Amino acid sequence: MPEPIVDIVLPVYNALSCVKACLRFLDKNTPSSLYRLYIVDDGSDHQTSLFLSEYDRTHPESVLITHKDNMGYVQSCNQGMIAGNASYVLLLNSDVVASPGWLEKLLACAASDTSIAAVNPMTNFASQININMPPGSNFLGLNHLFQKRSPSYPDVVTCVGFCLLLRRSALEKVGLFDPIFGKGYCEESDLCMRLTTNGYRTVLADNVYVYHKGRASFTTRDTQYHRNRKIFDDRWEKAYSIQFKRFLEKNPLAPIRSLVRGPERLAPRELLTPVFRSALQAWQNKNFIQSARIILQGALRLVSYKRQKPQKKLVDMTSRPGRLRVTYLLRDMVVAGGVLSVIQLVNELILMGVEARIAALYEDPAIYDWSYLYTSPMIFRNEQDLIKNLPDTDIIVATLWVTAEWADNIQKSGRAAKSVYFVQDFEPWFFGEQQQEMRSRVLAGYRKIQQRIVKSDWLQALLADHYLNSQKISLGLNLEVFYPRSVTKSIRPVVLAMARPGTPRRGFDILVKSLTTLKLRLPEVDIHLFGARNLSKYGLPFEYQDHGLVFDQNTLARLYSLADVFVDTSYFQGFGRCALEAMACECACVLTNVGGVNEYARDGINCFLVTPGDTEAAVESIRKICIDMSLKEKLVKAGKLTVKKFGHRREARRTLEFFQEII
């Protein structure tokens, strides 16, 4: 067997979902004869380490290096680079998803000039060299587009470490990463400066594009970055300034960026949300001067904050030909369970070869902290703009009652062959009995759409009561995110609940009554709440820890893992994603017995079910679990078996099969 050309070094610290996607498409899109893979498990949690051990056992081209404790990116990379002897070394972050032909293109770039010592592919997230995905495109479509171009291999000042091909002979001359940079940041810039000041080139392979989430396992950026940037500047400030000025003057990436750049529009609302959020947090921390500074700086930026308009021409140009086109309509892309379901589906459909897209009227920037997106959403100015300018699609998917009319109009205009309603809840019940006109309007929206997908028997039955047929495809959970985390459990029982005071159907009033009574009967219990902004204004009559709005799924998984009991007092649920997430993280559940939770919840087997509004039953159920460890373990064990039936890839496969049937 010939020696590999490349030693791929993959440092891993948790982020299991990203790691699995990275390795899945490394396997799929890379000839095994080209590389040897050095996986450095840098003190990951138990679940991630188990996966890596199994992967190493079943892949002869891989070598697993294990650290008991987290040593950091710099040391992990150096250890992996030393372990091999191939002509090239490739440093690969675990939050990168490879495209077809990626490694061959990088090697061809390096082989084109012996002075090239460092090569980056193009990507969506990489400091000065990122190439943004235009609205409606995905990273695989961009890779397809760029691979058809003749490359120019432009020089860049410093490459970025997310996916960095290095010539080993050059490393032997200038050295590896400097350990002074600790756990990471600026180490690759320092290495590239050593390369360029020794006559080597650092370039961009402008005919290959990969996906990079960014910061998937690095959560202390600001402190470490500023420390390391000072070290870098002390060494290289003059030489770097000269090179960077030359880079800006030449602007070698301008032709590439202009190819996928379209007209822009003002989008002040999207900046307003993070400014308000940051200012409020500073105010609550009594940092009033900082809060005022954030507001002032935000106000100055509001007048010029822009985003790219969706363009049919660019969508067509960056779409892979001959693929099924599916477009999901959201009113707002915000941090919510229903939005997460859509994002999960779109991501998996893209990886399965579909040109899947998202169109909406608003995007909260926090969505990128909460989830990864293999596509760039199309954000339109208003409803009329969306209906008029949405690119053609084979299937248009409504996801909320307000989007049903949009989908109907788009299909009637001939720009969608089929329409589908992804029914995630029984939306007529979002409105009270006194709002019969709104209930009728929602039902009319259900009837306008040709096909309907529901995620529970409960929803299917309610639609059937109104003479509406539907296809049931159970919701899928990403079990590579929601799994038991390595946390230090409290010796006191911990009860966790989502507090949603602004959504009446979530039963906030019942939750408060139940937890008040629970605290009286079981004073030693610790109560943790999440899901609301500024919960203190409601004057809850018990002590609690408020985690606020949680914008990171890994943080949420840790909260579930810390808790003994998760409580949901909703009057009804379309499915009840949170309870299934809690079960996946080995947390026992007390839930109400109305709605889609009955798709998986079994009273006394994997949870306790109570009637909505029955505070006494809720309190006693929580108390029993808190005081009876064997009961808790029984519910947790059954819950772990339950969640295995609800994987997100299975949901995506069934959804694609349904789309193929109706088209």
XYZ file of C-alpha atoms in Angstrom:
663
model
C 0.000 0.000 0.000
C 1.559 3.373 -1.024
C 2.401 5.951 1.632
C -0.258 8.688 1.971
C 0.460 12.162 0.611
C -1.195 13.989 3.501
C -1.289 13.606 7.275
C -4.648 15.060 8.346
C -4.582 16.253 11.967
C -8.043 16.554 13.547
C -8.054 18.005 17.099
C -11.332 17.236 18.897
C -12.733 18.767 22.058
C -16.406 17.813 22.442
C -18.826 19.289 19.817
C -19.918 15.736 18.950
C -22.486 16.786 16.356
C -19.856 18.736 14.411
C -17.290 15.932 14.777
C -19.667 13.356 13.322
C -20.548 15.566 10.348
C -16.865 16.315 9.775
C -15.847 12.643 9.720
C -18.944 11.581 7.784
C -18.019 13.840 4.856
C -14.302 13.346 5.196
C -15.052 9.666 4.523
C -17.507 10.420 1.736
C -15.565 13.078 -0.161
C -11.914 12.041 0.262
C -10.057 9.110 -1.355
C -8.647 7.089 1.571
C -5.420 6.459 -0.367
C -4.493 10.145 -0.123
C -4.303 10.539 3.638
C -3.636 9.183 7.083
C -5.875 10.669 9.774
C -4.510 11.594 13.207
C -7.418 12.269 15.577
C -6.329 14.030 18.767
C -9.012 13.589 21.444
C -8.139 16.553 23.633
C -9.991 15.636 26.834
C -13.471 15.301 25.300
C -16.509 14.118 27.236
C -17.352 10.441 27.577
C -19.803 10.245 24.669
C -17.439 11.972 22.232
C -14.497 9.805 23.321
C -16.562 6.640 22.852
C -17.470 7.669 19.324
C -13.859 8.483 18.441
C -12.660 5.125 19.785
C -15.243 3.284 17.693
C -14.383 5.343 14.608
C -10.684 4.601 15.047
C -11.416 0.888 15.453
C -13.341 0.716 12.165
C -11.116 2.985 10.036
C -7.637 1.594 9.292
C -6.412 4.950 7.951
C -6.948 6.637 11.355
C -4.678 6.931 14.400
C -6.239 8.040 17.702
C -4.191 10.093 20.163
C -5.904 10.632 23.527
C -5.371 13.341 26.134
C -6.847 12.774 29.569
C -7.128 16.546 30.108
C -7.728 19.383 27.661
C -4.290 20.542 26.488
C -5.546 22.974 23.856
C -5.474 23.369 20.098
C -1.803 24.343 19.770
C -0.406 21.337 21.616
C -2.877 18.949 19.943
C -1.909 20.153 16.463
C 1.809 19.964 17.194
C 1.460 16.429 18.528
C -0.472 15.348 15.433
C 1.985 17.010 13.044
C 4.958 15.301 14.701
C 3.243 11.895 14.590
C 3.226 11.657 10.770
C 5.799 11.914 8.007
C 3.813 12.585 4.829
C 4.867 15.324 2.425
C 1.953 17.491 3.514
C 0.142 18.127 6.792
C -3.468 19.289 6.860
C -4.890 20.830 10.037
C -8.651 20.289 10.089
C -11.087 21.733 12.621
C -13.857 19.412 13.721
C -16.538 21.940 12.662
C -15.560 21.764 8.978
C -17.636 19.830 6.441
C -15.660 18.785 3.356
C -16.974 19.159 -0.188
C -16.382 16.781 -3.122
C -12.844 17.100 -4.493
C -11.666 19.314 -1.654
C -8.365 17.591 -0.833
C -7.376 16.976 -4.457
C -7.872 20.689 -5.215
C -5.798 21.768 -2.214
C -2.972 19.406 -3.200
C -3.069 20.617 -6.798
C -2.722 24.177 -5.554
C 0.317 23.309 -3.401
C 1.902 21.335 -6.274
C 1.554 24.289 -8.672
C 4.453 26.154 -7.022
C 7.116 24.731 -4.698
C 7.209 28.029 -2.817
C 3.591 27.561 -1.686
C 3.806 26.385 1.940
C 0.263 27.022 3.213
C -3.117 26.675 1.466
C -6.668 27.458 2.619
C -9.857 26.559 0.780
C -12.599 29.176 0.501
C -15.237 29.094 3.210
C -18.062 31.025 4.854
C -16.253 31.778 8.151
C -12.538 32.626 8.115
C -11.564 36.120 9.212
C -10.191 38.205 6.302
C -10.577 35.512 3.660
C -14.185 34.388 4.073
C -16.442 34.282 1.002
C -20.047 34.719 2.139
C -22.707 32.398 0.791
C -25.251 34.536 -1.091
C -28.878 34.235 0.078
C -30.468 30.986 -1.083
C -27.172 29.194 -1.724
C -25.422 26.418 0.197
C -21.771 25.484 0.555
C -22.013 22.491 -1.787
C -23.522 24.646 -4.527
C -20.726 27.190 -4.147
C -18.132 24.417 -4.322
C -19.749 23.186 -7.549
C -19.640 26.726 -8.975
C -16.027 27.477 -8.032
C -14.657 24.117 -9.168
C -15.624 25.031 -12.736
C -13.374 28.124 -12.652
C -9.686 28.303 -13.537
C -7.931 29.030 -10.243
C -5.543 31.941 -9.697
C -4.349 30.914 -6.205
C -4.155 34.451 -4.753
C -1.673 35.182 -1.986
C -3.135 36.005 1.427
C -1.291 37.554 4.359
C -1.917 34.784 6.843
C -3.895 31.617 6.352
C -6.488 30.461 8.875
C -6.223 27.193 10.776
C -9.735 25.832 10.183
C -8.553 23.798 7.149
C -4.884 24.460 6.482
C -2.662 22.454 4.161
C 1.044 22.826 5.033
C 4.171 21.673 3.213
C 6.160 19.542 5.666
C 9.565 20.603 4.306
C 8.645 24.230 5.082
C 7.577 23.286 8.607
C 10.909 21.571 9.126
C 12.576 24.880 8.272
C 10.451 27.339 10.313
C 9.041 25.094 13.065
C 5.544 24.177 14.268
C 3.087 26.238 16.309
C 4.719 28.184 19.136
C 3.498 26.825 22.514
C 3.481 30.399 23.867
C 0.025 30.793 22.263
C -1.430 28.385 24.836
C -4.768 26.873 23.900
C -5.122 28.864 20.705
C -5.615 32.044 18.629
C -2.980 33.762 16.478
C -0.775 30.643 16.382
C -1.435 30.083 12.664
C -0.844 33.773 11.909
C 2.501 33.550 13.698
C 3.398 30.426 11.698
C 2.408 32.062 8.401
C 4.523 35.128 9.172
C 7.480 32.831 9.739
C 6.736 31.242 6.370
C 6.296 34.466 4.363
C 9.341 36.151 5.902
C 11.346 33.081 4.818
C 10.265 33.395 1.196
C 7.268 31.034 1.174
C 3.760 31.795 -0.100
C 0.492 31.463 1.804
C -2.396 31.222 -0.656
C -6.092 30.599 -1.155
C -7.266 27.724 -3.375
C -10.014 29.651 -5.130
C -11.567 26.613 -6.785
C -12.748 24.771 -3.665
C -15.259 25.741 -0.960
C -15.952 24.001 2.371
C -18.282 24.749 5.278
C -16.903 26.067 8.581
C -19.189 26.723 11.549
C -16.609 28.549 13.661
C -16.150 28.543 17.435
C -17.910 25.210 17.869
C -15.723 24.158 20.803
C -13.914 27.404 21.693
C -15.956 29.477 24.167
C -13.363 31.850 25.693
C -12.430 33.779 22.572
C -12.122 37.369 23.797
C -9.725 36.815 26.708
C -7.428 34.437 24.847
C -7.534 36.353 21.585
C -6.483 39.674 23.133
C -3.657 38.014 25.075
C -2.334 36.214 22.013
C -2.816 39.166 19.685
C -0.450 41.199 21.866
C 2.189 38.454 21.596
C 1.714 38.415 17.811
C 1.916 42.206 17.496
C 5.053 42.394 19.615
C 6.717 40.034 17.122
C 5.261 40.950 13.778
C 3.462 44.302 13.863
C 5.738 46.056 11.358
C 6.149 43.140 8.915
C 2.461 42.217 9.157
C 1.349 45.819 8.551
C 3.410 45.992 5.372
C 2.041 42.680 4.057
C -1.522 43.478 5.060
C -1.409 46.899 3.381
C -0.157 45.250 0.178
C -2.972 42.665 0.452
C -5.613 45.394 0.800
C -4.191 47.353 -2.139
C -4.191 44.319 -4.437
C -7.549 43.115 -3.087
C -7.042 39.707 -4.765
C -10.336 38.281 -3.491
C -12.455 41.032 -5.079
C -13.210 39.092 -8.319
C -14.281 36.034 -6.323
C -16.476 38.011 -3.952
C -18.033 40.066 -6.730
C -19.105 36.862 -8.445
C -21.473 36.005 -5.572
C -22.302 39.506 -4.346
C -25.580 41.184 -5.192
C -27.351 44.413 -4.256
C -27.920 45.194 -0.585
C -30.668 46.834 1.448
C -30.799 48.488 4.846
C -31.701 46.036 7.639
C -31.708 48.002 10.926
C -34.084 45.617 12.715
C -31.564 42.778 12.607
C -28.923 44.908 14.326
C -31.438 46.311 16.807
C -32.054 42.919 18.427
C -28.440 42.101 19.456
C -27.836 45.743 20.490
C -30.884 45.692 22.757
C -29.914 42.281 24.141
C -26.343 43.358 24.964
C -27.429 46.688 26.439
C -30.052 45.002 28.625
C -27.532 42.477 29.918
C -25.071 45.263 30.809
C -27.877 47.198 32.535
C -28.943 44.152 34.570
C -25.308 43.723 35.621
C -25.452 47.379 36.811
C -22.874 48.401 34.216
C -24.865 51.452 33.189
C -22.064 53.268 31.353
C -21.372 50.179 29.244
C -25.086 49.841 28.499
C -25.253 53.439 27.301
C -22.119 52.955 25.180
C -23.641 49.875 23.499
C -26.818 51.796 22.672
C -24.895 54.764 21.279
C -22.579 52.628 19.141
C -25.550 50.581 17.921
C -27.507 53.716 16.992
C -24.581 54.960 14.907
C -24.427 51.645 13.028
C -28.192 51.326 12.508
C -28.327 53.890 9.727
C -25.861 51.961 7.565
C -26.414 48.301 8.534
C -27.150 46.284 5.387
C -27.715 42.744 4.201
C -27.659 41.243 0.729
C -30.959 40.973 -1.117
C -32.004 37.531 -2.384
C -31.570 37.323 -6.161
C -33.003 34.661 -8.469
C -29.976 34.944 -10.751
C -27.493 34.185 -7.959
C -29.613 31.355 -6.558
C -29.755 29.713 -9.979
C -26.013 30.220 -10.532
C -25.054 28.652 -7.175
C -27.510 25.735 -7.330
C -26.359 22.261 -8.302
C -28.144 21.331 -11.543
C -30.768 18.604 -11.709
C -31.503 18.614 -7.981
C -34.847 18.710 -6.203
C -35.522 22.268 -4.987
C -37.342 22.708 -1.671
C -38.012 26.055 0.020
C -39.229 26.374 3.626
C -41.109 29.553 4.553
C -40.598 30.997 8.028
C -42.070 34.222 9.284
C -39.068 34.876 11.560
C -35.790 33.002 11.985
C -35.556 33.169 15.775
C -34.417 30.874 18.564
C -37.427 28.555 18.852
C -38.075 24.821 18.649
C -40.115 25.020 15.454
C -37.369 26.984 13.716
C -34.786 24.442 14.887
C -36.850 21.652 13.320
C -36.781 23.474 9.983
C -33.040 24.186 10.162
C -32.277 20.549 10.991
C -34.339 19.350 8.056
C -32.841 21.841 5.614
C -29.272 20.972 6.678
C -29.827 17.230 6.255
C -31.689 17.651 2.956
C -28.729 19.646 1.587
C -26.325 16.880 2.591
C -28.624 14.359 0.871
C -28.363 16.258 -2.414
C -31.403 18.561 -2.240
C -31.254 22.266 -3.013
C -33.022 23.109 0.258
C -33.549 26.752 1.189
C -35.094 28.947 3.870
C -37.019 32.161 3.204
C -38.150 34.518 5.983
C -38.841 38.149 6.823
C -36.428 38.460 9.731
C -33.278 36.777 11.055
C -32.085 37.028 14.656
C -28.245 36.945 14.543
C -28.328 34.705 17.654
C -29.467 31.885 15.369
C -25.815 31.292 14.425
C -24.791 30.761 18.045
C -27.666 28.346 18.501
C -27.317 26.216 15.383
C -25.266 25.740 12.249
C -26.616 26.513 8.794
C -25.328 24.935 5.591
C -27.286 27.519 3.628
C -27.633 31.283 3.687
C -31.285 32.180 4.383
C -33.179 34.473 2.030
C -34.455 37.377 4.153
C -36.997 39.521 2.352
C -38.099 43.056 3.160
C -41.777 42.136 3.585
C -44.432 39.645 2.537
C -44.959 41.223 -0.875
C -41.224 41.216 -1.597
C -41.023 37.512 -0.696
C -43.993 36.452 -2.814
C -42.793 38.475 -5.809
C -39.069 37.664 -5.728
C -38.744 34.179 -4.262
C -36.713 32.007 -6.691
C -38.497 29.138 -8.427
C -38.788 25.930 -6.429
C -40.213 22.464 -6.900
C -41.799 22.345 -3.449
C -42.811 25.273 -1.264
C -43.289 24.463 2.445
C -45.405 26.560 4.812
C -44.442 26.257 8.485
C -46.879 28.595 10.263
C -50.392 29.815 9.538
C -49.202 33.214 8.284
C -46.971 31.524 5.695
C -49.738 29.332 4.251
C -51.133 32.168 2.155
C -47.624 32.990 0.893
C -47.118 29.385 -0.199
C -50.513 29.325 -1.904
C -49.787 32.538 -3.839
C -46.340 31.318 -4.890
C -47.751 28.056 -6.223
C -50.576 29.818 -8.042
C -48.024 32.083 -9.721
C -46.401 28.966 -11.223
C -43.120 29.281 -9.306
C -43.690 26.141 -7.229
C -44.894 22.794 -8.521
C -46.248 21.565 -5.182
C -47.086 23.060 -1.800
C -46.728 21.358 1.584
C -47.724 22.503 5.071
C -45.292 21.388 7.783
C -47.804 21.452 10.643
C -45.878 21.647 13.922
C -48.755 22.469 16.270
C -52.529 22.806 16.215
C -52.404 26.499 15.477
C -56.153 27.314 15.799
C -55.658 26.784 19.537
C -53.076 29.572 19.598
C -56.170 31.780 19.758
C -58.816 31.743 22.480
C -62.394 30.565 21.986
C -63.481 34.190 21.700
C -61.230 34.576 18.637
C -63.228 32.347 16.315
C -62.431 34.493 13.285
C -58.694 33.859 13.743
C -59.274 30.159 14.324
C -61.239 29.972 11.080
C -58.483 31.828 9.249
C -55.875 29.323 10.423
C -58.039 26.381 9.347
C -58.557 28.028 5.973
C -54.768 28.158 5.603
C -54.553 24.428 6.294
C -57.080 23.785 3.508
C -55.257 25.933 0.942
C -52.172 23.715 0.904
C -52.186 20.495 -1.128
C -50.199 18.287 1.248
C -49.640 18.314 5.003
C -46.926 16.786 7.207
C -47.567 16.366 10.924
C -45.242 15.054 13.621
C -47.645 13.258 15.939
C -50.777 11.088 15.944
C -52.426 13.799 18.037
C -51.984 16.411 15.328
C -53.028 13.969 12.632
C -56.245 13.207 14.510
C -57.080 16.887 15.053
C -56.638 17.621 11.356
C -58.735 14.580 10.492
C -61.519 16.016 12.683
C -61.583 18.896 10.206
C -61.530 16.550 7.176
C -57.866 17.222 6.442
C -55.557 14.378 5.468
C -51.901 14.422 6.495
C -48.693 12.389 6.423
C -47.162 11.675 9.836
C -43.369 11.940 10.079
C -42.232 11.990 13.697
C -39.964 14.792 14.809
C -36.251 14.071 14.884
C -33.885 15.034 17.676
C -30.164 15.575 17.176
C -28.861 12.998 19.651
C -25.326 14.139 18.850
C -26.160 17.357 20.734
C -28.585 16.112 23.350
C -26.859 13.439 25.405
C -25.736 13.206 29.065
C -22.938 15.694 29.684
C -20.086 15.362 32.156
C -21.337 17.725 34.875
C -20.964 17.917 38.652
C -24.373 16.988 40.044
C -25.731 18.779 43.094
C -26.374 16.798 46.296
C -29.709 18.634 46.429
C -32.510 17.710 44.004
C -32.613 20.022 40.975
C -35.821 20.849 39.102
C -35.592 22.525 35.696
C -38.380 24.154 33.699
C -38.808 26.420 30.696
C -40.505 29.656 31.748
C -42.532 31.234 28.931
C -44.706 33.956 30.575
C -45.503 35.580 27.213
C -47.059 32.427 25.705
C -50.333 31.548 27.496
C -50.495 27.952 26.226
C -47.160 27.185 27.957
C -48.874 27.286 31.371
C -46.573 29.743 33.138
C -49.207 30.429 35.797
C -49.510 26.705 36.587
C -45.724 26.358 36.647
C -45.394 29.135 39.232
C -48.133 27.643 41.436
C -46.622 24.172 41.196
C -43.071 25.255 42.015
C -44.270 27.473 44.884
C -46.030 24.523 46.481
C -43.101 22.196 45.747
C -40.685 24.552 47.532
C -42.937 24.545 50.615
C -43.133 20.743 50.702
C -39.535 20.087 49.689
C -37.476 23.111 50.823
C -34.159 21.521 49.851
C -35.049 21.497 46.155
C -33.105 23.826 43.812
C -35.199 25.370 41.032
C -33.626 26.371 37.703
C -35.538 28.252 34.997
C -34.691 29.212 31.403
C -36.422 30.627 28.361
C -37.421 34.146 29.429
C -35.784 37.553 29.347
C -35.783 39.490 32.660
C -37.782 36.920 34.637
C -37.182 38.899 37.856
C -39.929 41.379 36.958
C -42.563 38.670 37.591
C -41.738 38.512 41.316
C -41.751 34.727 41.643
C -42.402 33.707 45.293
C -39.527 31.207 45.560
C -35.776 31.134 45.150
C -34.557 30.088 41.718
C -31.620 30.353 39.368
C -32.487 32.136 36.136
C -30.516 31.039 33.042
C -32.404 33.468 30.811
C -32.627 32.940 27.077
C -30.362 30.055 26.125
C -28.818 30.574 22.690
C -26.572 27.512 22.658
C -27.854 23.948 22.419
C -24.811 22.549 24.203
C -25.514 24.852 27.144
C -29.089 23.595 27.167
C -27.893 19.976 27.142
C -25.716 20.723 30.177
C -28.714 22.235 31.988
C -30.767 19.097 31.346
C -27.838 16.963 32.516
C -27.572 18.932 35.773
C -31.270 18.497 36.573
C -33.065 15.587 38.193
C -36.512 16.576 36.911
C -37.687 18.582 33.910
C -41.198 20.056 34.211
C -43.535 21.172 31.424
C -46.955 22.516 32.481
C -48.152 23.471 28.977
C -51.868 23.268 28.257
C -50.939 21.436 25.045
C -47.866 20.731 22.922
C -47.548 20.063 19.209
C -44.808 17.606 20.064
C -42.887 18.705 23.147
C -39.285 18.845 21.944
C -37.886 20.001 25.299
C -39.074 16.930 27.197
C -37.519 14.602 24.626
C -34.278 16.604 24.848
C -34.363 16.210 28.638
C -34.907 12.448 28.354
C -31.914 12.223 26.023
C -29.813 13.937 28.725
C -30.958 11.454 31.445
C -33.374 13.822 33.144
C -36.724 12.502 34.409
C -39.817 14.373 33.189
C -43.178 15.548 34.526
C -45.420 16.605 31.649
C -49.031 17.397 30.837
C -50.962 14.700 29.012
C -52.470 16.752 26.154
C -50.894 16.975 22.733
C -47.979 15.556 20.817
C -46.075 14.487 23.941
C -48.200 11.345 23.802
C -46.168 10.383 20.743
C -43.397 9.313 23.130
C -44.483 9.962 26.738
C -45.717 6.931 28.714
C -47.093 7.684 32.172
C -45.223 5.831 34.901
C -42.856 4.246 32.387
C -40.596 6.990 30.997
C -42.205 10.033 32.682
C -45.176 11.163 34.768
C -48.146 12.683 32.942
C -50.646 14.995 34.643
C -53.761 16.844 33.521
C -53.094 20.479 32.493
C -53.802 22.780 35.423
C -53.602 20.014 38.063
C -50.943 21.572 40.295
C -51.359 18.976 43.042
C -50.606 16.082 40.685
C -47.638 17.960 39.213
C -46.163 18.738 42.631
C -46.521 15.182 43.901
C -45.027 13.724 40.742
C -41.983 16.006 41.000
C -41.604 15.281 44.720
C -41.721 11.507 44.201
C -38.907 11.618 41.671
C -36.796 13.913 43.885
C -37.001 11.645 46.939
C -36.947 8.214 45.250
C -33.684 7.565 43.398
C -34.765 4.143 42.132
C -37.931 5.668 40.626
C -35.876 8.354 38.919
C -33.436 5.790 37.510
C -36.337 3.705 36.183
C -37.825 6.699 34.314
C -34.404 7.793 33.012
C -33.565 4.328 31.700
C -36.863 4.059 29.832
C -36.463 7.604 28.499
C -33.046 6.794 27.016
C -34.589 3.888 25.107
C -37.430 6.121 23.910
C -35.267 8.848 22.353
C -33.417 6.384 20.139
C -36.540 6.183 17.961
C -36.463 9.932 17.196
C -33.235 10.670 15.283
C -33.093 13.756 13.063
C -31.576 11.935 10.072
C -34.444 9.459 10.042
C -36.882 12.390 9.972
C -35.009 13.960 7.047
C -34.941 10.680 5.077
C -38.682 10.188 5.523
C -39.318 13.809 4.559
C -37.285 13.445 1.372
C -39.119 10.212 0.492
C -42.435 12.039 0.918
C -41.284 14.943 -1.280
C -40.155 12.517 -3.976
C -43.521 10.744 -3.847
C -45.591 13.903 -4.316
C -43.365 15.496 -6.971
